[in-house]
mmCIF file of C-alpha atoms in Angstrom:
data_model
loop_
_atom_site.group_PDB
_atom_site.id
_atom_site.type_symbol
_atom_site.label_atom_id
_atom_site.label_comp_id
_atom_site.label_asym_id
_atom_site.label_seq_id
_atom_site.Cartn_x
_atom_site.Cartn_y
_atom_site.Cartn_z
ATOM 1 C CA MET C 1 -26.855 58.994 -5.026
ATOM 2 C CA GLU C 2 -31.250 59.769 -4.647
ATOM 3 C CA THR C 3 -33.014 56.365 -5.033
ATOM 4 C CA ARG C 4 -36.617 55.947 -6.955
ATOM 5 C CA ASP C 5 -38.231 54.903 -4.011
ATOM 6 C CA ALA C 6 -36.644 57.568 -1.540
ATOM 7 C CA ARG C 7 -37.683 60.444 -3.921
ATOM 8 C CA LEU C 8 -41.044 59.077 -4.603
ATOM 9 C CA ARG C 9 -41.850 57.452 -0.592
ATOM 10 C CA PRO C 10 -41.478 60.361 1.373
ATOM 11 C CA GLN C 11 -43.887 62.349 -0.994
ATOM 12 C CA THR C 12 -46.729 59.738 -0.389
ATOM 13 C CA VAL C 13 -47.010 59.759 3.532
ATOM 14 C CA ALA C 14 -45.699 63.203 4.339
ATOM 15 C CA ALA C 15 -49.571 64.087 2.464
ATOM 16 C CA SER C 16 -52.231 65.743 4.340
ATOM 17 C CA PRO C 17 -54.868 61.893 5.174
ATOM 18 C CA THR C 18 -57.568 63.316 2.830
ATOM 19 C CA ASP C 19 -55.176 63.269 0.219
ATOM 20 C CA PHE C 20 -52.712 59.878 1.559
ATOM 21 C CA ARG C 21 -55.964 58.070 1.198
ATOM 22 C CA GLY C 22 -57.434 59.547 -2.084
ATOM 23 C CA HIS C 23 -53.842 57.742 -3.057
ATOM 24 C CA TYR C 24 -53.866 54.781 -1.634
ATOM 25 C CA VAL C 25 -57.499 53.937 -3.345
ATOM 26 C CA ARG C 26 -56.084 55.510 -6.617
ATOM 27 C CA ARG C 27 -52.350 53.307 -6.762
ATOM 28 C CA VAL C 28 -54.172 50.154 -5.771
ATOM 29 C CA LEU C 29 -57.696 49.745 -6.648
ATOM 30 C CA LEU C 30 -58.240 51.185 -10.150
ATOM 31 C CA HIS C 31 -54.705 51.235 -11.111
ATOM 32 C CA PRO C 32 -53.790 48.792 -9.523
ATOM 33 C CA LEU C 33 -50.922 47.365 -13.431
ATOM 34 C CA ARG C 34 -50.005 51.873 -13.682
ATOM 35 C CA PRO C 35 -46.696 52.901 -13.172
ATOM 36 C CA GLN C 36 -46.538 55.202 -11.043
ATOM 37 C CA THR C 37 -44.641 57.003 -12.729
ATOM 38 C CA SER C 38 -43.721 58.739 -16.136
ATOM 39 C CA ALA C 39 -39.717 57.842 -15.660
ATOM 40 C CA ALA C 40 -39.444 55.151 -14.523
ATOM 41 C CA ARG C 41 -40.204 53.534 -17.803
ATOM 42 C CA PRO C 42 -38.313 55.875 -20.854
ATOM 43 C CA SER C 43 -41.011 57.969 -22.973
ATOM 44 C CA GLY C 44 -42.239 57.515 -26.802
ATOM 45 C CA PRO C 45 -42.282 54.123 -28.016
ATOM 46 C CA ALA C 46 -39.059 51.619 -28.289
ATOM 47 C CA SER C 47 -37.507 49.893 -31.047
ATOM 48 C CA PRO C 48 -37.530 47.308 -33.327
ATOM 49 C CA GLU C 49 -34.037 46.457 -31.666
ATOM 50 C CA GLU C 50 -35.288 47.450 -27.860
ATOM 51 C CA LEU C 51 -38.439 45.286 -28.580
ATOM 52 C CA ASP C 52 -36.356 42.230 -29.753
ATOM 53 C CA ASN C 53 -33.730 42.954 -26.178
ATOM 54 C CA LEU C 54 -36.950 43.413 -23.901
ATOM 55 C CA LYS C 55 -38.787 40.020 -24.967
ATOM 56 C CA ARG C 56 -35.144 37.895 -25.303
ATOM 57 C CA ARG C 57 -35.424 39.714 -21.657
ATOM 58 C CA TYR C 58 -38.149 37.992 -20.652
ATOM 59 C CA GLY C 59 -38.533 34.380 -22.295
ATOM 60 C CA PHE C 60 -40.808 35.888 -24.630
ATOM 61 C CA ASP C 61 -38.812 34.574 -27.330
ATOM 62 C CA ARG C 62 -40.228 31.305 -26.843
ATOM 63 C CA SER C 63 -43.394 29.394 -25.301
ATOM 64 C CA LEU C 64 -43.862 29.315 -22.384
ATOM 65 C CA LEU C 65 -43.575 25.940 -21.897
ATOM 66 C CA GLU C 66 -39.856 26.139 -23.280
ATOM 67 C CA ALA C 67 -39.483 29.630 -21.153
ATOM 68 C CA TYR C 68 -41.062 28.409 -18.053
ATOM 69 C CA ALA C 69 -38.616 24.471 -17.901
ATOM 70 C CA ILE C 70 -35.620 27.709 -17.677
ATOM 71 C CA TRP C 71 -36.456 29.562 -15.418
ATOM 72 C CA LEU C 72 -37.198 26.901 -13.208
ATOM 73 C CA GLY C 73 -33.461 25.072 -14.364
ATOM 74 C CA ALA C 74 -34.255 22.774 -16.064
ATOM 75 C CA LEU C 75 -33.212 23.943 -19.059
ATOM 76 C CA PRO C 76 -30.156 26.086 -20.117
ATOM 77 C CA GLY C 77 -31.657 28.585 -21.108
ATOM 78 C CA PRO C 78 -29.399 32.400 -21.946
ATOM 79 C CA ALA C 79 -26.561 32.683 -19.515
ATOM 80 C CA ASP C 80 -24.891 35.720 -20.778
ATOM 81 C CA TRP C 81 -26.039 37.121 -24.379
ATOM 82 C CA ILE C 82 -24.532 40.315 -26.636
ATOM 83 C CA THR C 83 -26.503 41.262 -30.515
ATOM 84 C CA VAL C 84 -23.497 43.009 -33.116
ATOM 85 C CA ARG C 85 -23.424 43.233 -36.451
ATOM 86 C CA LEU C 86 -21.324 41.584 -39.446
ATOM 87 C CA ASP C 87 -19.054 43.173 -41.997
ATOM 88 C CA LYS C 88 -19.432 42.660 -45.634
ATOM 89 C CA ASP C 89 -16.171 40.178 -45.084
ATOM 90 C CA GLY C 90 -19.084 38.688 -42.007
ATOM 91 C CA LYS C 91 -17.043 38.771 -38.853
ATOM 92 C CA ALA C 92 -17.553 40.417 -35.777
ATOM 93 C CA GLU C 93 -16.699 41.190 -32.749
ATOM 94 C CA ALA C 94 -18.276 41.143 -29.179
ATOM 95 C CA GLU C 95 -17.160 41.665 -25.605
ATOM 96 C CA VAL C 96 -18.389 39.698 -23.139
ATOM 97 C CA THR C 97 -18.924 39.455 -18.952
ATOM 98 C CA ASP C 98 -16.543 36.732 -18.450
ATOM 99 C CA ASP C 99 -18.039 33.163 -17.243
ATOM 100 C CA LEU C 100 -14.277 31.847 -16.121
ATOM 101 C CA ASN C 101 -13.117 35.243 -14.562
ATOM 102 C CA PRO C 102 -15.861 37.277 -12.724
ATOM 103 C CA GLY C 103 -15.960 40.927 -13.012
ATOM 104 C CA LYS C 104 -13.068 40.697 -16.051
ATOM 105 C CA SER C 105 -14.687 42.263 -19.921
ATOM 106 C CA LEU C 106 -13.575 38.795 -22.960
ATOM 107 C CA LYS C 107 -13.283 39.330 -26.514
ATOM 108 C CA LEU C 108 -15.008 37.427 -28.369
ATOM 109 C CA ASN C 109 -14.600 36.978 -32.492
ATOM 110 C CA VAL C 110 -17.852 36.019 -34.292
ATOM 111 C CA GLY C 111 -16.932 34.683 -38.037
ATOM 112 C CA GLN C 112 -18.630 32.299 -40.362
ATOM 113 C CA THR C 113 -17.404 29.560 -40.671
ATOM 114 C CA GLY C 114 -19.587 28.090 -43.998
ATOM 115 C CA SER C 115 -23.416 27.788 -43.335
ATOM 116 C CA SER C 116 -23.097 28.581 -39.620
ATOM 117 C CA LEU C 117 -21.362 30.618 -37.100
ATOM 118 C CA ALA C 118 -18.480 30.210 -35.316
ATOM 119 C CA VAL C 119 -17.011 32.319 -31.540
ATOM 120 C CA THR C 120 -13.367 32.165 -31.047
ATOM 121 C CA THR C 121 -10.941 33.580 -28.937
ATOM 122 C CA ALA C 122 -8.623 36.762 -29.420
ATOM 123 C CA ASP C 123 -6.620 33.172 -30.720
ATOM 124 C CA GLY C 124 -8.765 31.509 -32.586
ATOM 125 C CA LYS C 125 -9.400 28.737 -30.502
ATOM 126 C CA PRO C 126 -13.712 27.960 -30.176
ATOM 127 C CA ARG C 127 -14.766 28.976 -26.858
ATOM 128 C CA ALA C 128 -16.641 26.772 -24.640
ATOM 129 C CA HIS C 129 -19.707 26.949 -23.984
ATOM 130 C CA TRP C 130 -20.634 30.487 -26.506
ATOM 131 C CA PHE C 131 -22.730 30.548 -29.224
ATOM 132 C CA ALA C 132 -23.838 32.427 -31.880
ATOM 133 C CA SER C 133 -26.542 32.805 -34.336
ATOM 134 C CA LEU C 134 -28.618 34.953 -36.623
ATOM 135 C CA ALA C 135 -31.121 37.310 -35.114
ATOM 136 C CA PRO C 136 -33.191 39.190 -37.303
ATOM 137 C CA LEU C 137 -35.055 42.856 -36.912
ATOM 138 C CA PRO C 138 -38.737 42.473 -38.827
ATOM 139 C CA ASP C 139 -38.690 45.324 -41.443
ATOM 140 C CA ASP C 140 -34.249 45.292 -41.512
ATOM 141 C CA PRO C 141 -32.674 45.543 -45.218
ATOM 142 C CA GLU C 142 -29.270 44.028 -43.121
ATOM 143 C CA THR C 143 -31.364 40.893 -42.412
ATOM 144 C CA ALA C 144 -28.125 38.374 -42.276
ATOM 145 C CA THR C 145 -26.225 41.051 -40.292
ATOM 146 C CA ARG C 146 -27.801 41.414 -36.654
ATOM 147 C CA VAL C 147 -25.970 38.155 -35.224
ATOM 148 C CA LEU C 148 -26.582 37.031 -31.170
ATOM 149 C CA VAL C 149 -24.236 35.938 -29.571
ATOM 150 C CA TYR C 150 -24.569 34.070 -26.182
ATOM 151 C CA ARG C 151 -23.513 31.050 -23.218
ATOM 152 C CA ARG C 152 -26.304 28.789 -22.549
ATOM 153 C CA ALA C 153 -26.295 27.230 -18.303
ATOM 154 C CA PHE C 154 -28.119 26.422 -16.492
ATOM 155 C CA ALA C 155 -29.540 29.664 -14.230
ATOM 156 C CA GLY C 156 -33.268 28.733 -12.631
ATOM 157 C CA LEU C 157 -34.353 27.806 -10.033
ATOM 158 C CA LEU C 158 -32.809 24.646 -8.813
ATOM 159 C CA GLN C 159 -29.310 26.089 -9.240
ATOM 160 C CA ALA C 160 -31.238 28.863 -6.685
ATOM 161 C CA GLU C 161 -30.409 31.387 -8.646
ATOM 162 C CA LEU C 162 -34.237 33.426 -8.519
ATOM 163 C CA GLY C 163 -32.417 36.277 -12.040
ATOM 164 C CA ASP C 164 -32.179 39.986 -11.732
ATOM 165 C CA SER C 165 -34.035 42.435 -10.903
ATOM 166 C CA THR C 166 -35.662 44.232 -13.962
ATOM 167 C CA THR C 167 -35.575 48.028 -11.902
ATOM 168 C CA SER C 168 -31.661 47.314 -10.069
ATOM 169 C CA ASP C 169 -30.275 45.019 -11.618
ATOM 170 C CA LYS C 170 -29.597 43.302 -9.214
ATOM 171 C CA PRO C 171 -30.046 39.697 -8.314
ATOM 172 C CA VAL C 172 -33.516 39.253 -6.612
ATOM 173 C CA TRP C 173 -32.551 37.068 -3.965
ATOM 174 C CA ASP C 174 -30.152 39.982 -2.722
ATOM 175 C CA GLU C 175 -33.444 42.341 -3.489
ATOM 176 C CA ILE C 176 -35.051 39.327 -1.292
ATOM 177 C CA LYS C 177 -32.764 39.384 1.214
ATOM 178 C CA ALA C 178 -32.347 43.009 2.004
ATOM 179 C CA ARG C 179 -36.295 42.751 3.052
ATOM 180 C CA LEU C 180 -36.840 39.968 5.041
ATOM 181 C CA PRO C 181 -35.418 40.741 7.794
ATOM 182 C CA ILE C 182 -37.351 44.354 8.294
ATOM 183 C CA SER C 183 -40.749 41.694 6.994
ATOM 184 C CA ALA C 184 -39.456 38.911 9.478
ATOM 185 C CA TRP C 185 -39.060 41.577 12.384
ATOM 186 C CA PHE C 186 -43.322 42.192 11.822
ATOM 187 C CA GLY C 187 -43.974 38.484 11.322
ATOM 188 C CA GLY C 188 -42.395 37.999 14.170
ATOM 189 C CA TRP C 189 -43.530 40.280 17.182
ATOM 190 C CA SER C 190 -47.215 40.145 15.342
ATOM 191 C CA LEU C 191 -46.749 36.047 15.890
ATOM 192 C CA LEU C 192 -45.332 36.174 19.381
ATOM 193 C CA LEU C 193 -48.176 38.784 21.184
ATOM 194 C CA ALA C 194 -51.450 37.487 19.033
ATOM 195 C CA TYR C 195 -50.630 34.240 20.107
ATOM 196 C CA ALA C 196 -49.406 35.837 23.505
ATOM 197 C CA ILE C 197 -52.463 37.699 24.414
ATOM 198 C CA SER C 198 -56.087 35.312 22.673
ATOM 199 C CA ILE C 199 -54.530 32.285 23.979
ATOM 200 C CA PRO C 200 -54.687 33.648 28.354
ATOM 201 C CA LEU C 201 -57.500 35.920 26.678
ATOM 202 C CA GLY C 202 -60.150 32.636 25.648
ATOM 203 C CA VAL C 203 -59.259 31.025 28.617
ATOM 204 C CA ALA C 204 -60.164 34.145 30.582
ATOM 205 C CA LYS C 205 -63.676 34.300 28.298
ATOM 206 C CA ALA C 206 -64.469 30.947 28.792
ATOM 207 C CA LEU C 207 -63.962 31.096 32.381
ATOM 208 C CA LYS C 208 -66.543 33.591 33.291
ATOM 209 C CA ARG C 209 -68.942 32.701 30.173
ATOM 210 C CA ASP C 210 -71.236 34.862 29.941
ATOM 211 C CA GLY C 211 -69.936 37.110 32.763
ATOM 212 C CA TRP C 212 -70.417 41.271 31.969
ATOM 213 C CA PHE C 213 -66.007 40.620 30.357
ATOM 214 C CA ASP C 214 -66.631 38.032 28.103
ATOM 215 C CA ARG C 215 -69.692 39.723 26.990
ATOM 216 C CA GLY C 216 -67.893 43.609 26.562
ATOM 217 C CA SER C 217 -64.688 41.324 25.785
ATOM 218 C CA SER C 218 -66.343 39.572 23.866
ATOM 219 C CA GLN C 219 -68.289 43.141 21.396
ATOM 220 C CA VAL C 220 -64.893 45.011 21.310
ATOM 221 C CA LEU C 221 -63.769 41.426 18.948
ATOM 222 C CA PHE C 222 -66.840 41.707 16.888
ATOM 223 C CA ILE C 223 -65.931 44.246 16.365
ATOM 224 C CA LEU C 224 -62.464 44.430 15.835
ATOM 225 C CA TYR C 225 -62.303 41.162 13.478
ATOM 226 C CA SER C 226 -65.307 42.324 11.114
ATOM 227 C CA VAL C 227 -62.674 45.806 10.143
ATOM 228 C CA PRO C 228 -60.123 45.158 7.682
ATOM 229 C CA GLY C 229 -56.464 45.667 8.564
ATOM 230 C CA PHE C 230 -55.846 48.490 6.212
ATOM 231 C CA ILE C 231 -58.891 50.586 6.471
ATOM 232 C CA LEU C 232 -58.000 50.307 11.055
ATOM 233 C CA ALA C 233 -54.545 51.279 9.343
ATOM 234 C CA VAL C 234 -55.301 53.998 7.602
ATOM 235 C CA ALA C 235 -57.181 54.962 10.463
ATOM 236 C CA MET C 236 -54.359 55.220 12.931
ATOM 237 C CA LEU C 237 -51.933 56.683 10.416
ATOM 238 C CA HIS C 238 -55.149 59.231 11.240
ATOM 239 C CA LEU C 239 -55.544 60.374 14.199
ATOM 240 C CA LEU C 240 -52.243 59.056 16.448
ATOM 241 C CA CYS C 241 -49.471 59.617 12.987
ATOM 242 C CA PHE C 242 -51.234 62.720 11.216
ATOM 243 C CA HIS C 243 -53.812 63.989 13.790
ATOM 244 C CA LEU C 244 -51.762 63.313 17.602
ATOM 245 C CA GLY C 245 -48.371 63.526 16.500
ATOM 246 C CA TRP C 246 -47.887 60.431 18.557
ATOM 247 C CA PHE C 247 -45.860 58.492 16.209
ATOM 248 C CA PRO C 248 -43.583 58.553 12.857
ATOM 249 C CA THR C 249 -46.066 59.029 9.157
ATOM 250 C CA LYS C 250 -42.012 58.804 7.379
ATOM 251 C CA GLY C 251 -38.097 58.091 8.056
ATOM 252 C CA PHE C 252 -38.610 54.149 8.881
ATOM 253 C CA ASP C 253 -34.306 53.506 7.894
ATOM 254 C CA TRP C 254 -34.455 50.037 9.886
ATOM 255 C CA ALA C 255 -30.320 49.979 9.011
ATOM 256 C CA ASN C 256 -29.627 53.536 11.105
ATOM 257 C CA LEU C 257 -32.587 53.528 13.212
ATOM 258 C CA SER C 258 -31.700 53.036 17.131
ATOM 259 C CA TRP C 259 -33.878 49.707 18.799
ATOM 260 C CA ALA C 260 -35.662 52.327 20.156
ATOM 261 C CA GLY C 261 -37.179 53.736 16.739
ATOM 262 C CA ARG C 262 -37.375 50.491 16.236
ATOM 263 C CA VAL C 263 -40.279 49.749 18.675
ATOM 264 C CA HIS C 264 -41.615 53.420 17.752
ATOM 265 C CA HIS C 265 -41.906 52.662 14.143
ATOM 266 C CA THR C 266 -43.259 49.079 14.796
ATOM 267 C CA ILE C 267 -46.422 49.849 17.783
ATOM 268 C CA VAL C 268 -48.838 51.232 14.943
ATOM 269 C CA PRO C 269 -48.070 49.269 12.198
ATOM 270 C CA LEU C 270 -47.589 46.080 13.923
ATOM 271 C CA ALA C 271 -51.556 46.459 16.135
ATOM 272 C CA CYS C 272 -52.687 46.416 13.072
ATOM 273 C CA GLU C 273 -51.602 43.340 11.625
ATOM 274 C CA MET C 274 -51.962 41.253 14.213
ATOM 275 C CA VAL C 275 -55.320 42.029 15.362
ATOM 276 C CA GLY C 276 -57.033 40.250 12.487
ATOM 277 C CA ALA C 277 -55.298 36.428 13.686
ATOM 278 C CA PHE C 278 -55.401 38.685 17.093
ATOM 279 C CA THR C 279 -59.633 38.190 17.164
ATOM 280 C CA ALA C 280 -60.355 34.754 15.272
ATOM 281 C CA LEU C 281 -57.321 32.888 17.237
ATOM 282 C CA THR C 282 -59.097 34.346 21.204
ATOM 283 C CA LEU C 283 -62.697 32.947 19.629
ATOM 284 C CA PHE C 284 -60.660 29.574 18.608
ATOM 285 C CA THR C 285 -59.598 29.152 21.969
ATOM 286 C CA ARG C 286 -62.695 30.853 24.153
ATOM 287 C CA ASN C 287 -65.136 28.537 22.015
ATOM 288 C CA GLY C 288 -62.110 25.466 21.975
ATOM 289 C CA LEU C 289 -62.281 25.331 25.871
ATOM 290 C CA LEU C 290 -65.801 25.379 26.198
ATOM 291 C CA ASP C 291 -67.004 22.757 24.105
ATOM 292 C CA ASN C 292 -63.914 20.312 26.282
ATOM 293 C CA LEU C 293 -64.720 21.407 28.966
ATOM 294 C CA ALA C 294 -68.575 19.765 28.727
ATOM 295 C CA ALA C 295 -66.901 16.719 27.571
ATOM 296 C CA ASP C 296 -67.389 13.221 29.145
ATOM 297 C CA TYR C 297 -63.814 13.369 30.375
ATOM 298 C CA VAL C 298 -64.205 16.082 32.651
ATOM 299 C CA ARG C 299 -67.136 15.067 33.838
ATOM 300 C CA THR C 300 -64.875 12.210 35.424
ATOM 301 C CA ALA C 301 -62.415 13.263 35.932
ATOM 302 C CA LYS C 302 -64.519 16.128 38.405
ATOM 303 C CA ALA C 303 -66.187 12.824 39.315
ATOM 304 C CA LYS C 304 -62.102 10.815 40.705
ATOM 305 C CA GLY C 305 -61.597 14.236 42.352
ATOM 306 C CA LEU C 306 -59.211 16.232 40.439
ATOM 307 C CA SER C 307 -58.517 19.877 41.255
ATOM 308 C CA HIS C 308 -60.349 22.541 38.395
ATOM 309 C CA ARG C 309 -56.843 24.313 37.651
ATOM 310 C CA ARG C 310 -55.850 21.180 37.082
ATOM 311 C CA ILE C 311 -58.784 19.567 34.424
ATOM 312 C CA VAL C 312 -58.987 23.134 33.171
ATOM 313 C CA PHE C 313 -55.028 24.270 32.679
ATOM 314 C CA VAL C 314 -53.895 20.041 32.024
ATOM 315 C CA HIS C 315 -56.679 18.938 30.211
ATOM 316 C CA ALA C 316 -59.466 19.888 28.567
ATOM 317 C CA LEU C 317 -56.760 23.510 27.614
ATOM 318 C CA ARG C 318 -53.975 20.906 25.568
ATOM 319 C CA ASN C 319 -57.352 19.082 23.786
ATOM 320 C CA SER C 320 -58.528 23.420 23.019
ATOM 321 C CA LEU C 321 -54.767 24.261 21.424
ATOM 322 C CA ILE C 322 -55.521 21.645 18.687
ATOM 323 C CA PRO C 323 -56.716 23.915 16.365
ATOM 324 C CA LEU C 324 -54.731 27.184 17.358
ATOM 325 C CA ALA C 325 -51.206 24.148 16.919
ATOM 326 C CA ALA C 326 -53.399 23.358 13.185
ATOM 327 C CA THR C 327 -53.297 26.967 11.837
ATOM 328 C CA PHE C 328 -49.947 27.482 13.332
ATOM 329 C CA GLY C 329 -47.789 27.321 9.781
ATOM 330 C CA GLY C 330 -49.708 29.415 8.117
ATOM 331 C CA ASN C 331 -50.389 31.455 10.213
ATOM 332 C CA LEU C 332 -45.905 31.342 9.713
ATOM 333 C CA GLY C 333 -46.276 31.371 6.874
ATOM 334 C CA PHE C 334 -48.445 34.918 6.055
ATOM 335 C CA PHE C 335 -45.774 37.534 8.687
ATOM 336 C CA LEU C 336 -42.715 36.318 7.315
ATOM 337 C CA THR C 337 -43.356 37.406 3.456
ATOM 338 C CA GLY C 338 -45.317 40.042 4.989
ATOM 339 C CA SER C 339 -48.120 41.599 5.064
ATOM 340 C CA PHE C 340 -48.958 42.842 1.591
ATOM 341 C CA LEU C 341 -51.665 45.662 2.509
ATOM 342 C CA ILE C 342 -50.075 47.324 5.804
ATOM 343 C CA GLU C 343 -46.483 47.619 3.962
ATOM 344 C CA VAL C 344 -48.301 49.616 1.050
ATOM 345 C CA THR C 345 -49.512 52.292 4.030
ATOM 346 C CA PHE C 346 -47.017 52.402 5.960
ATOM 347 C CA ASN C 347 -44.686 52.673 3.420
ATOM 348 C CA ILE C 348 -42.350 49.808 5.518
ATOM 349 C CA PRO C 349 -40.271 48.162 3.211
ATOM 350 C CA GLY C 350 -40.302 44.896 3.425
ATOM 351 C CA LEU C 351 -41.068 42.381 1.709
ATOM 352 C CA GLY C 352 -44.850 42.372 0.744
ATOM 353 C CA LEU C 353 -44.393 46.126 -0.082
ATOM 354 C CA LEU C 354 -41.645 44.800 -2.778
ATOM 355 C CA GLY C 355 -44.532 42.435 -4.045
ATOM 356 C CA TYR C 356 -46.401 45.918 -4.637
ATOM 357 C CA ASP C 357 -42.939 47.756 -6.349
ATOM 358 C CA SER C 358 -42.836 44.639 -8.871
ATOM 359 C CA LEU C 359 -46.419 44.447 -8.809
ATOM 360 C CA VAL C 360 -47.033 47.795 -10.827
ATOM 361 C CA HIS C 361 -43.603 47.000 -12.307
ATOM 362 C CA ARG C 362 -44.093 44.111 -13.848
ATOM 363 C CA ASN C 363 -41.055 43.157 -12.634
ATOM 364 C CA TYR C 364 -41.258 39.709 -13.463
ATOM 365 C CA PRO C 365 -38.489 38.112 -12.067
ATOM 366 C CA VAL C 366 -38.813 39.636 -8.718
ATOM 367 C CA PHE C 367 -42.524 38.715 -8.412
ATOM 368 C CA LEU C 368 -41.632 35.373 -9.210
ATOM 369 C CA GLY C 369 -39.173 35.160 -6.414
ATOM 370 C CA LEU C 370 -41.672 36.405 -3.354
ATOM 371 C CA LEU C 371 -43.993 33.281 -4.955
ATOM 372 C CA THR C 372 -42.100 31.453 -5.218
ATOM 373 C CA LEU C 373 -40.567 32.733 -1.685
ATOM 374 C CA SER C 374 -44.020 32.425 0.129
ATOM 375 C CA SER C 375 -44.710 28.733 -1.336
ATOM 376 C CA LEU C 376 -41.810 27.820 -0.232
ATOM 377 C CA ALA C 377 -42.501 29.485 3.488
ATOM 378 C CA MET C 378 -46.634 27.972 3.140
ATOM 379 C CA LEU C 379 -45.360 23.753 2.532
ATOM 380 C CA ILE C 380 -42.417 24.588 5.690
ATOM 381 C CA GLY C 381 -45.653 26.190 7.971
ATOM 382 C CA ASN C 382 -47.856 23.073 6.890
ATOM 383 C CA ILE C 383 -45.285 20.541 7.913
ATOM 384 C CA VAL C 384 -44.755 22.691 11.249
ATOM 385 C CA SER C 385 -48.651 22.811 12.025
ATOM 386 C CA ASP C 386 -48.507 18.638 11.440
ATOM 387 C CA LEU C 387 -45.951 19.383 13.816
ATOM 388 C CA CYS C 388 -47.899 21.249 16.267
ATOM 389 C CA VAL C 389 -50.149 19.033 16.300
ATOM 390 C CA ALA C 390 -48.812 15.901 17.615
ATOM 391 C CA ALA C 391 -46.985 17.676 20.073
ATOM 392 C CA VAL C 392 -49.798 19.106 21.674
ATOM 393 C CA ASP C 393 -52.471 16.226 20.500
ATOM 394 C CA PRO C 394 -51.716 12.731 22.764
ATOM 395 C CA ARG C 395 -54.137 10.630 20.297
ATOM 396 C CA ILE C 396 -50.805 11.682 17.878
ATOM 397 C CA ARG C 397 -47.696 10.183 17.993
ATOM 398 C CA PHE C 398 -45.149 9.430 15.484
ATOM 399 C CA ASP C 399 -41.909 6.363 16.605
ATOM 400 C CA SER C 400 -39.460 6.663 13.747
ATOM 401 C CA ILE C 401 -38.823 9.898 11.048
ATOM 402 C CA ASP C 402 -40.779 7.531 8.055
ATOM 403 C CA SER C 403 -43.689 7.745 9.924
ATOM 404 C CA VAL C 404 -44.132 11.402 10.096
ATOM 405 C CA VAL C 405 -43.792 11.736 6.701
ATOM 406 C CA THR C 406 -46.409 8.754 5.879
ATOM 407 C CA ALA C 407 -48.653 10.488 7.514
ATOM 408 C CA TRP C 408 -47.776 14.040 6.359
ATOM 409 C CA ALA C 409 -48.163 13.049 2.783
ATOM 410 C CA GLY C 410 -50.784 11.170 3.753
ATOM 411 C CA GLY C 411 -52.981 14.182 4.287
ATOM 412 C CA HIS C 412 -50.723 16.761 1.466
ATOM 413 C CA CYS C 413 -52.267 14.210 -1.486
#
């Protein structure tokens, strides 16, 4: 059966360039929170029963602090629940998922015991971790008959659980793991090519300062840096994909594409994703090397008779790479978690597009999961940046792991 994304996405990328740009602006800028299809949600007003179930599912039936603690996994929350109606004898039967035997169902009996409700198995034994409580609805004539049967458990971020997607009913981790290789593919190549091109280019510009190569490349770099990545993406999509037909506009099926097909689909989005970081890194390298070539230690090295090549590539360049090393971790986290606008523009099913869809359709579990992953990537990136700076800067030395932790904590507190 064709999925919702499979039905909707090809319509976006197969449109004409003019329609695509207008549709893109409407979706991203004008209606960022409006569902893009009426089929995404049932029509008509929701019943009180449905509203109560939605509130319970999203945690709107409890305070913000309590809901956050349950999502974090610091407090037990309703891991599984169902609502039933008591009969005239004050009893009900509920069929739930067996927490001790995954994949199997379990029938529980609910009955009144004095002033409380008891949950038992078919043989009358109490069922551990299962509870029952009255769950009345507003304006319900049978207020005392609606009962919530639920199981409490620690199931949050601390237990490596992020809940289920509200659109696919799949675990959030499964949604993220399915998209992560695609974003890592684009991010890894963007990071590698950005540094592999910008460092040699920055060195060449510094060594040929104020020459025709330096002036001409600087003008090109400033033009590229001033153009937002998604604007460049729309322009390249119109020219190279729609007009010239050199690159595909749809059909990015990661699992079924060959390596040549993946490269063919990667070239244009990759160029748009890395252009901003590439230009900035090139200018950082050039300006840093020029500053170091004018430093006193370079003049001292020249006076001692060291060759120009050794001065540039052994002494000056290493110190010039310190600013690049300091930003490496941040770029690592950004590239690995996906480029939001680029993936939306080129319809790449990575983490960026997943985050956009979760925001549009109010898929809170997926959005919070991606936010958590991005925050974790940034924290790891900060540690990687500090280690890169320590590797490049000869003035920084760590004698033990304790000094690494102390230096990192002191720099981020």
